[in-house]
Amino acid sequence: MNTAKQFFDKVTRDRLNDLHNDHVINIVDRMVRLCRPSKVTVITDDAADIAYVRRLALLNGEEKPLTIRGHSIHYDGYYDQGRDKDHTRVLLPKDKKLGRHINTIDRDEGLKEIFDLMDGIMEGKEMLVRFFSLGPLNSGFSIPALQITDSAYVAHSEDLLYRSGYEEFKKLEGKPDFFYFVHSAGQLDELGKSKDIDQRRIYVDIEKNRVFTINNQYAGNSLGLKKLALRLAINKSNHEDWLTEHMFIMGVHQENKNRTTYFSGAFPSACGKTSTAMIPGQTIIGDDIAFLRMWHDGSCHAVNIESGIFGIITNVNPVDDPLIYQCLTTPRELIFSNVLVNDGKPYWLGMGQETPKTGVNHFGDWSKGKKDTEGREIPLAHKNARYTIRLRELDNVDPEAENPDGVQIDGIIYGGRDSDTNVPICQSLDWDHGVFLGACLESETTAATLGQEGLRKHSPMANLDFVVVPLRKYIANHFAFGRKLQKRPLIFTTNYFLKDDQGNYLLDKIDKKIWLLWAEARVHGEVDALATPIGYIPLFQDLQAMFETILHKPFSRELYERVFSLRVENLLQKLIRIENIYREENMPEIFWSILRRQRERLTTAQQTSGADLIPPSGLKNY
Ligand code: SPV
Ligand code: MN
């Protein structure tokens, strides 16, 4: 019989044995026997080991060096450019029910299928075994995670995005309290792309805190610690008493005020989450995933489980995202994915400069006008093309980013891509109302997931794709979390995407800085607000002054009246959609009572004003 031992050299064996954790050894053993790599390499926290991973990615062609020092390019497959929701399934034990929003497969059936597909999947390849910490080192928030992969690109990306945690695993003292992820890019074609794309599978086993993912390379599918760990952590936190959220964490700073106020914010993919966290003048802790817990003093503390950014590069240009642009054009360790490369230089959509007519992109050799096999014109780069960097590379990283105690969160933002319904910024009436607004979040789909763009989709707390517990449980956990807190963060909604009838955006991208700073001022009780049926909105004179002093541009009363109008009919329509979604979810009564009151307030306003669209000047204070 094959024993795992024959694949291991002494160094590998010693490194595993040094962890004194039989669970780890058994998992690695089992996966080696199943996947049959030609070599197994265990990576510790040592700088030389970590450098080996990057070298390997360059050596085997998964990444290619670019002209600027430290930059490299990786291409996922042409059909592997976003999260694959159809093939991401939760393995469901016979006695469990989770809810309609979750794509499931019978657990026994799923395990059999995936193990059959994984049989010998790493033949001829090197298996990398890596250890990470989801969250800061030495932190009560954090969860150790074991990653097994045959992709040096995946292991390298994770090195940029997560804290190395080999030593953290030793602290487990043999316990099985960790997540694990097994990935294989599968058979590769001559360009290094995953060949068996029809056998792409991402199977999430919440029973055993593990995920198997094969025949893919796009980070949202392949990197265990990103969206796969998010799903496992949502399951764990919702069976305990804390929150795992699809949120940035940032320090908000008013000019001339010597304080930092921490906010977290949940936005669906490609809706301004990273660019909010990277607004000039602010500091970033994380841009994607946060763990939130009640702290000893009754406040809410949060940590970033990551230590890097896997950001969308489309439309990053010196005007709209100066900090990110600067970082993408200077030497540092950085992986571009799915952009066009010409003469060692990367090009992407919306970069604000001339782009070449030829090069190599996610399709292969590209020239302008080239069509794919379905006859569609291939853009110069994919809309969901990305960059991967370490946060500590950035000048605007917050000094508390590695604090094992996290930071105190005083404001929470829920934002969606919504062309015609919500106002640019609104503060909820209270915590429960804020949870309700988060639960009602809708957004128009983007290229970050495979499938059609521009469809309005409901995504509670921008987290629906990852919620692997019943929605009732997930939302109820939010209500309960706030109820326990003695110092509750204020909750806001934002919408950066309002459009006029011709489809033009009504606001500039940079205007989001004002909404954020207004919210910060609300936390400190420094500005008044107008109470409306949907919550508190800013007063014109405050915004006018802020636009003037902060952005040095005028903000007209006319624009204020327009963007802060209550689109009552659309808001009421939205409540109908929300009601239909949650009707089947057996929601707690508090949810329904908030919805009823929200509807009553809107209907009364509609009747009082006799209009479907009520500008702030037409609203009486509620
Ligand atoms: C997102 O799409 O929300 C991301 C990138 O953060 S992915 O890894 O694809 O999830
Ligand atoms: Mn995300």
XYZ file of C-alpha atoms and ligand atoms in Angstrom:
633
model
C 0.000 0.000 0.000
C 1.060 3.565 -0.653
C 2.187 5.271 2.458
C 2.483 9.022 2.595
C 5.993 8.635 3.974
C 7.448 7.684 0.612
C 6.599 11.152 -0.724
C 8.311 12.949 2.156
C 11.944 13.728 2.593
C 13.418 14.160 6.058
C 13.004 17.945 6.145
C 9.322 17.687 5.291
C 8.757 15.029 7.897
C 10.639 16.928 10.582
C 8.741 20.115 9.891
C 5.438 18.340 10.266
C 6.555 16.443 13.360
C 7.747 19.652 14.979
C 4.160 20.863 15.139
C 3.275 17.983 17.507
C -0.170 17.839 15.985
C -1.419 14.446 14.830
C -4.430 16.044 13.183
C -2.193 18.009 10.854
C -0.040 14.981 10.131
C -3.046 12.784 9.382
C -4.570 15.357 7.047
C -1.362 15.877 5.109
C -0.798 12.133 4.978
C -4.251 11.469 3.691
C -4.125 14.198 1.063
C -0.712 13.057 -0.140
C -1.998 9.526 -0.574
C -5.063 10.773 -2.421
C -3.488 13.437 -4.678
C -0.121 11.681 -5.211
C 2.133 14.699 -5.825
C 5.693 14.008 -6.911
C 7.043 16.133 -4.093
C 5.776 17.610 -0.816
C 7.209 20.829 0.603
C 6.281 22.219 3.984
C 6.660 25.971 4.289
C 7.424 27.452 7.699
C 7.417 31.126 8.726
C 11.060 31.358 7.717
C 11.843 34.101 5.171
C 13.835 31.666 3.036
C 10.867 29.275 2.816
C 8.550 32.095 1.880
C 10.938 33.374 -0.785
C 11.022 29.824 -2.184
C 7.282 29.965 -2.879
C 7.572 33.089 -5.034
C 10.597 31.692 -6.834
C 8.706 28.506 -7.575
C 5.744 30.431 -9.033
C 8.151 32.232 -11.369
C 10.165 29.130 -12.151
C 7.212 26.992 -13.189
C 5.637 29.837 -15.175
C 2.545 30.405 -13.005
C 3.771 33.958 -12.654
C 5.983 35.985 -14.957
C 8.147 38.879 -13.865
C 7.278 42.397 -15.047
C 9.605 45.324 -15.500
C 9.080 47.000 -12.136
C 10.948 45.257 -9.322
C 8.803 42.785 -7.386
C 5.878 42.871 -9.826
C 4.623 39.724 -11.527
C 1.629 38.643 -13.605
C -0.553 35.563 -13.251
C -3.346 34.572 -15.643
C -6.291 32.507 -14.481
C -8.147 30.616 -17.221
C -10.332 32.532 -19.685
C -13.421 30.973 -18.110
C -12.115 31.258 -14.557
C -12.346 34.986 -13.948
C -14.730 35.293 -11.046
C -16.245 33.410 -8.159
C -17.972 30.298 -9.434
C -21.180 30.236 -7.424
C -22.728 27.365 -9.378
C -19.937 24.961 -8.475
C -19.500 26.127 -4.905
C -21.556 23.831 -2.713
C -21.974 23.194 0.953
C -21.848 19.492 1.822
C -25.121 18.859 3.553
C -25.575 16.043 6.074
C -28.864 14.156 5.702
C -30.358 15.549 8.912
C -29.684 19.248 8.184
C -31.532 22.048 6.408
C -29.846 25.345 5.617
C -32.105 27.450 3.416
C -32.874 28.211 -0.201
C -30.035 30.670 -0.666
C -27.382 28.006 -0.132
C -26.216 25.751 -2.922
C -25.839 22.325 -1.342
C -25.046 18.734 -2.223
C -25.608 15.651 -0.112
C -22.482 15.336 2.005
C -21.705 11.657 1.330
C -22.329 12.066 -2.367
C -20.243 15.258 -2.539
C -17.320 13.752 -0.659
C -17.299 10.695 -2.865
C -17.425 12.827 -6.006
C -14.654 15.182 -4.966
C -12.362 12.432 -3.666
C -12.816 10.557 -6.945
C -11.892 13.702 -8.860
C -8.914 14.317 -6.587
C -7.522 10.835 -7.068
C -3.996 11.440 -8.406
C -4.813 15.054 -9.260
C -1.349 16.292 -8.240
C 0.629 13.706 -10.202
C 3.828 15.273 -11.495
C 3.342 18.347 -9.316
C 4.751 19.703 -6.088
C 2.389 19.922 -3.121
C 2.915 22.948 -0.929
C 1.809 22.756 2.688
C 1.383 26.149 4.308
C 0.285 27.374 7.712
C -1.431 30.696 8.292
C -3.267 32.681 10.907
C -6.664 34.113 9.977
C -6.275 37.287 11.990
C -3.361 38.862 13.908
C -0.805 36.660 15.659
C -1.341 35.953 19.373
C -4.931 37.076 19.141
C -8.066 35.616 20.700
C -9.874 36.537 17.465
C -7.714 34.464 15.181
C -8.133 31.014 13.681
C -5.205 28.926 12.425
C -5.542 27.663 8.856
C -3.735 24.935 6.953
C -3.478 25.290 3.187
C -2.481 22.439 0.903
C -2.130 23.358 -2.769
C -0.301 22.409 -5.941
C -0.319 26.020 -7.105
C 2.681 28.140 -6.197
C 0.626 31.151 -7.329
C -2.025 30.347 -4.713
C 0.595 29.834 -2.009
C 2.369 33.034 -3.034
C -0.863 35.069 -3.089
C -1.684 33.801 0.370
C 1.691 34.900 1.527
C 0.842 38.449 0.458
C -2.662 38.253 1.868
C -2.302 36.404 5.198
C -0.040 36.132 8.197
C 2.242 33.142 8.166
C 1.258 30.876 11.067
C 3.528 27.849 11.335
C 4.497 28.902 14.860
C 0.821 29.603 15.680
C 0.067 25.958 14.894
C 2.520 24.892 17.581
C 0.449 26.825 20.098
C -2.507 24.561 19.358
C -0.705 21.917 21.466
C -2.059 19.136 19.322
C -5.674 20.297 19.178
C -7.720 20.152 15.966
C -8.932 23.765 16.264
C -8.037 24.925 12.798
C -9.552 25.211 9.319
C -8.030 23.398 6.381
C -8.161 23.839 2.644
C -7.038 21.545 -0.134
C -6.653 23.017 -3.595
C -5.495 21.675 -6.916
C -5.380 23.635 -10.153
C -5.793 20.209 -11.805
C -4.428 19.263 -15.188
C -2.911 22.261 -16.962
C -2.837 23.142 -20.660
C 0.264 24.395 -22.450
C -0.455 27.938 -21.184
C -0.705 26.712 -17.600
C -4.501 27.100 -17.388
C -6.724 24.591 -15.594
C -7.915 22.231 -18.324
C -10.839 20.444 -16.708
C -12.920 23.509 -16.135
C -16.120 21.465 -16.404
C -14.917 19.534 -13.381
C -14.386 22.599 -11.294
C -15.648 21.900 -7.781
C -15.587 23.947 -4.584
C -17.010 21.813 -1.795
C -17.380 23.332 1.648
C -17.532 20.824 4.509
C -18.802 22.773 7.509
C -18.960 19.561 9.533
C -15.180 19.293 9.507
C -14.104 22.907 8.935
C -12.507 22.098 5.595
C -12.891 22.933 1.930
C -11.811 21.047 -1.178
C -11.438 23.098 -4.343
C -10.170 21.810 -7.679
C -9.673 22.692 -11.342
C -9.576 26.423 -10.814
C -7.098 29.243 -10.241
C -9.072 32.466 -9.711
C -8.309 33.504 -6.135
C -11.959 33.774 -5.090
C -12.264 30.067 -5.904
C -8.796 28.754 -5.155
C -7.391 30.587 -2.124
C -8.662 28.713 0.889
C -8.125 31.549 3.289
C -10.276 34.012 1.378
C -13.900 33.276 0.591
C -13.693 29.616 1.567
C -12.487 30.453 5.075
C -15.086 33.210 5.200
C -17.801 30.601 4.799
C -16.360 28.354 7.518
C -15.925 31.306 9.872
C -19.500 32.450 9.285
C -20.641 29.004 10.304
C -18.454 29.039 13.404
C -19.321 32.562 14.575
C -23.038 32.048 14.060
C -22.917 29.023 16.323
C -21.088 31.167 18.869
C -21.767 34.820 19.643
C -19.677 36.891 17.298
C -19.784 38.110 13.723
C -17.827 37.215 10.606
C -18.471 39.861 7.990
C -17.586 40.783 4.409
C -16.251 44.096 5.671
C -13.388 46.541 5.410
C -11.993 48.088 8.577
C -10.598 51.597 8.413
C -9.549 54.543 10.523
C -11.476 57.698 9.661
C -9.756 61.018 10.180
C -11.168 64.538 10.045
C -8.701 67.186 9.031
C -7.556 69.227 12.059
C -8.961 66.714 14.548
C -6.526 64.614 16.405
C -8.506 61.387 16.600
C -9.099 58.152 14.721
C -12.591 56.713 14.541
C -12.797 53.154 13.275
C -15.448 52.063 10.833
C -16.207 48.753 9.218
C -18.172 48.492 6.020
C -19.834 45.763 3.994
C -20.258 46.216 0.256
C -20.846 43.555 -2.399
C -17.923 42.912 -4.739
C -16.947 45.798 -7.012
C -19.119 48.353 -5.217
C -16.465 50.602 -3.714
C -15.371 48.662 -0.647
C -11.633 48.820 -1.290
C -11.732 52.354 -2.613
C -13.623 53.527 0.482
C -10.979 51.982 2.715
C -8.339 53.699 0.560
C -9.820 57.210 0.522
C -6.952 59.709 0.785
C -6.419 61.008 4.300
C -7.739 57.824 5.907
C -5.979 54.720 7.235
C -6.704 51.148 6.278
C -6.766 48.025 8.413
C -8.395 45.695 5.907
C -10.557 45.744 2.817
C -12.456 42.474 2.748
C -13.137 40.301 5.789
C -13.531 41.151 9.465
C -14.160 39.271 12.693
C -16.181 41.320 15.213
C -16.549 40.533 18.894
C -17.876 42.214 22.002
C -14.932 43.583 23.962
C -14.587 43.545 27.790
C -15.808 47.146 28.023
C -18.995 46.410 26.082
C -17.764 47.964 22.854
C -17.389 46.200 19.510
C -13.874 45.273 18.469
C -12.791 43.999 15.079
C -9.741 42.544 13.377
C -8.885 42.081 9.750
C -8.403 38.379 9.113
C -6.158 39.281 6.188
C -2.957 41.269 5.860
C -3.144 42.163 2.185
C -5.471 43.314 -0.565
C -6.815 41.345 -3.514
C -8.301 44.376 -5.190
C -10.113 45.069 -8.430
C -7.828 46.987 -10.760
C -10.434 48.182 -13.260
C -10.856 51.955 -13.097
C -7.928 52.419 -10.742
C -6.385 55.613 -12.066
C -4.481 58.537 -10.567
C -7.601 60.699 -10.286
C -10.119 58.319 -8.704
C -7.811 56.129 -6.593
C -4.511 57.979 -6.242
C -3.190 55.876 -3.350
C -3.813 52.552 -5.042
C -2.470 53.811 -8.369
C 0.739 54.973 -6.753
C 1.190 51.605 -5.127
C 0.623 49.732 -8.417
C 3.244 51.727 -10.241
C 6.168 51.563 -7.792
C 8.487 48.701 -6.796
C 7.128 46.241 -4.238
C 6.050 42.594 -4.188
C 2.815 42.591 -6.180
C 0.889 40.115 -8.334
C -1.283 41.384 -11.159
C -3.878 39.002 -12.486
C -5.657 39.005 -15.849
C -4.371 42.358 -17.092
C -2.723 42.994 -20.462
C 1.060 42.888 -20.567
C 3.045 44.577 -23.284
C 6.789 44.870 -23.071
C 6.823 43.987 -19.365
C 4.265 46.649 -18.433
C 0.709 45.952 -17.194
C -2.378 47.682 -18.641
C -5.956 47.540 -17.451
C -9.376 48.993 -18.175
C -9.970 52.521 -16.946
C -6.339 53.161 -15.991
C -6.516 56.670 -17.402
C -3.864 56.370 -20.093
C -3.325 55.152 -23.651
C -3.280 51.375 -23.846
C -1.486 49.259 -26.470
C -3.265 47.430 -29.290
C -1.448 44.150 -28.679
C -0.015 42.120 -25.838
C -0.687 39.043 -23.724
C -3.773 38.880 -21.542
C -6.086 36.362 -19.850
C -6.925 34.963 -23.300
C -3.315 34.556 -24.463
C -1.866 36.540 -27.364
C -4.210 39.453 -27.832
C -4.717 42.194 -30.352
C -7.501 44.728 -30.422
C -10.667 43.390 -32.049
C -9.766 39.744 -31.403
C -12.784 37.524 -30.700
C -13.138 34.479 -28.484
C -14.600 31.166 -29.654
C -18.122 32.419 -28.889
C -17.543 35.406 -31.163
C -17.334 37.946 -28.332
C -14.733 40.657 -28.544
C -12.034 40.142 -25.925
C -11.356 43.268 -23.887
C -7.742 44.228 -23.284
C -8.026 43.087 -19.677
C -10.779 41.390 -17.696
C -13.151 43.671 -15.791
C -12.463 41.602 -12.695
C -8.681 41.779 -13.189
C -6.957 42.197 -9.820
C -3.839 43.152 -7.943
C -2.509 41.409 -4.840
C -0.361 43.328 -2.368
C 0.641 43.327 1.280
C -1.061 45.977 3.370
C 2.126 46.855 5.159
C 3.490 48.071 1.820
C 1.083 50.986 1.987
C 1.841 54.344 3.578
C -1.774 54.617 4.705
C -1.865 51.395 6.702
C -3.293 52.022 10.162
C -0.853 51.622 13.097
C -3.304 49.280 14.854
C -3.534 46.826 11.942
C -1.671 44.077 13.815
C -3.122 44.777 17.246
C -4.237 41.380 18.605
C -7.071 43.160 20.443
C -8.375 44.704 17.229
C -9.848 48.199 17.173
C -13.053 49.620 18.607
C -15.641 49.968 15.846
C -17.853 53.059 16.194
C -19.517 53.041 12.799
C -20.733 50.344 10.423
C -21.586 51.025 6.789
C -23.692 48.937 4.430
C -23.313 49.953 0.798
C -24.756 48.657 -2.443
C -24.736 49.415 -6.160
C -28.117 50.993 -6.609
C -28.941 53.332 -9.464
C -32.390 54.484 -8.399
C -33.481 53.826 -4.818
C -31.350 54.686 -1.799
C -29.828 58.058 -0.814
C -26.004 58.557 -0.770
C -25.751 58.315 3.033
C -28.242 57.605 5.746
C -27.900 56.773 9.439
C -30.221 54.117 10.795
C -32.685 55.019 13.522
C -31.020 52.574 15.926
C -29.082 49.288 15.975
C -32.059 47.069 15.128
C -33.111 49.338 12.288
C -29.502 49.273 11.064
C -29.475 45.480 11.080
C -32.706 45.608 9.120
C -31.148 47.980 6.549
C -28.147 45.665 6.257
C -30.505 42.723 5.792
C -32.243 44.644 2.975
C -29.052 45.367 1.041
C -29.472 44.956 -2.683
C -26.910 45.423 -5.382
C -26.566 45.214 -9.117
C -24.322 42.274 -10.078
C -20.768 42.876 -11.339
C -17.962 40.975 -13.041
C -16.679 39.705 -9.677
C -19.006 36.732 -9.984
C -19.476 34.638 -13.102
C -22.789 35.362 -14.849
C -24.772 38.320 -16.120
C -23.926 41.806 -14.866
C -26.340 44.544 -13.806
C -29.052 42.370 -12.249
C -30.430 43.630 -8.955
C -29.667 40.967 -6.366
C -30.430 40.839 -2.680
C -27.397 40.305 -0.460
C -27.869 40.752 3.287
C -24.810 42.529 4.713
C -23.166 41.965 1.279
C -22.559 38.471 2.567
C -25.209 36.276 0.947
C -22.764 34.361 -1.249
C -20.948 33.232 1.871
C -23.682 32.720 4.466
C -23.768 28.980 5.072
C -26.266 29.106 7.940
C -30.007 29.794 7.635
C -30.652 33.504 6.974
C -32.823 33.710 10.056
C -29.927 32.586 12.188
C -27.500 34.976 10.520
C -29.732 38.043 10.924
C -30.862 37.070 14.427
C -27.203 36.840 15.411
C -26.783 40.495 14.380
C -29.767 41.637 16.445
C -28.461 39.699 19.435
C -24.909 40.947 19.003
C -26.022 44.584 19.200
C -28.287 43.933 22.130
C -25.326 42.710 24.195
C -23.147 45.696 23.374
C -22.994 48.601 25.780
C -21.339 50.860 23.211
C -23.078 50.212 19.949
C -21.568 51.399 16.678
C -23.860 53.661 14.655
C -25.050 52.026 11.453
C -25.151 53.793 8.079
C -26.092 52.924 4.526
C -24.316 54.391 1.509
C -25.045 54.410 -2.188
C -22.366 55.796 -4.498
C -24.148 54.748 -7.665
C -27.246 56.921 -8.158
C -27.864 57.666 -11.827
C -29.969 60.118 -13.803
C -32.453 58.992 -16.445
C -29.741 58.923 -19.085
C -27.673 56.520 -16.992
C -25.047 59.066 -15.892
C -23.769 58.945 -12.338
C -25.054 61.860 -10.281
C -22.055 62.006 -7.979
C -18.290 61.946 -8.365
C -16.328 59.009 -7.034
C -14.423 61.124 -4.554
C -17.690 62.401 -2.993
C -17.728 59.286 -0.871
C -15.139 60.970 1.298
C -17.804 63.452 2.390
C -20.333 60.754 3.272
C -17.692 59.005 5.326
C -16.587 62.129 7.179
C -20.208 63.097 7.805
C -20.770 59.683 9.379
C -17.679 60.163 11.527
C -18.965 63.530 12.697
C -22.277 61.866 13.613
C -20.437 59.346 15.779
C -19.068 62.284 17.751
C -22.383 64.157 17.819
C -20.884 67.072 15.890
C -23.476 67.487 13.134
C -27.240 67.561 13.100
C -29.362 65.484 10.783
C -32.798 65.384 9.267
C -34.902 62.470 10.516
C -36.685 60.873 7.554
C -38.806 57.724 7.182
C -35.674 55.756 6.241
C -33.304 57.223 8.829
C -31.179 60.331 9.396
C -29.790 62.210 6.411
C -27.331 65.131 6.322
C -28.424 68.769 6.329
C -27.610 70.773 3.235
C -25.519 73.414 4.958
C -23.250 70.822 6.589
C -22.585 69.082 3.304
C -22.048 72.341 1.465
C -19.424 73.373 3.996
C -17.740 69.965 3.896
C -17.589 69.875 0.091
C -16.065 73.333 0.166
C -13.429 72.779 2.831
C -12.560 69.158 2.140
C -12.972 68.701 -1.605
C -12.758 72.370 -2.585
C -15.727 72.128 -4.839
C -19.267 73.455 -4.742
C -22.224 71.314 -3.744
C -25.443 72.852 -4.927
C -28.759 72.813 -3.154
C -30.244 71.467 -6.343
C -27.948 68.422 -6.311
C -28.625 67.919 -2.598
C -32.382 67.957 -3.168
C -31.985 65.551 -6.021
C -29.724 62.896 -4.520
C -31.284 63.014 -1.054
C -34.843 62.822 -2.355
C -36.796 59.942 -0.928
C -37.732 57.798 -3.893
C -40.748 56.582 -1.997
C -42.264 54.414 -4.679
C -38.947 52.646 -5.323
C -38.366 52.253 -1.597
C -41.808 50.704 -1.176
C -41.202 48.386 -4.131
C -37.972 47.338 -2.519
C -39.805 46.470 0.706
C -42.086 44.178 -1.295
C -39.065 42.388 -2.763
C -37.510 42.078 0.684
C -40.735 40.784 2.178
C -40.947 38.112 -0.500
C -37.384 37.003 0.085
C -37.670 36.735 3.863
C -41.217 35.359 4.020
C -39.901 31.823 3.661
C -37.100 32.335 6.155
C -39.066 32.237 9.380
C -37.587 35.568 10.468
C -37.772 36.812 14.077
C -40.766 39.050 14.850
C -38.532 42.067 15.372
C -37.594 41.938 11.699
C -41.232 42.080 10.615
C -42.120 44.843 13.040
C -39.289 47.018 11.721
C -40.375 46.314 8.169
C -44.004 47.213 8.986
C -42.964 50.478 10.630
C -40.656 51.337 7.748
C -43.537 50.816 5.330
C -45.943 52.859 7.453
C -43.534 55.784 7.626
C -42.996 55.742 3.868
C -46.704 55.448 3.097
C -47.547 58.305 5.443
C -44.894 60.497 3.821
C -46.233 59.616 0.401
C -49.780 60.469 1.421
C -48.803 63.680 3.212
C -46.726 64.999 0.341
C -48.841 63.505 -2.427
C -45.687 62.560 -4.320
C -43.591 59.497 -5.132
C -40.400 61.479 -4.915
C -39.948 63.736 -1.898
C -36.987 66.129 -1.756
C -35.559 66.887 1.697
C -37.189 70.329 1.620
C -40.549 68.577 1.296
C -40.000 66.360 4.322
C -41.156 67.237 7.748
C -38.845 66.079 10.523
C -40.003 62.631 11.679
C -14.911 39.752 -3.763
O -15.294 39.532 -4.923
O -15.677 40.072 -2.856
C -13.498 39.667 -3.455
C -12.654 38.922 -4.351
O -13.092 40.106 -2.423
S -12.982 37.242 -4.289
O -11.809 36.604 -3.794
O -13.301 36.850 -5.626
O -14.103 37.002 -3.419
Mn -14.786 40.399 -1.070
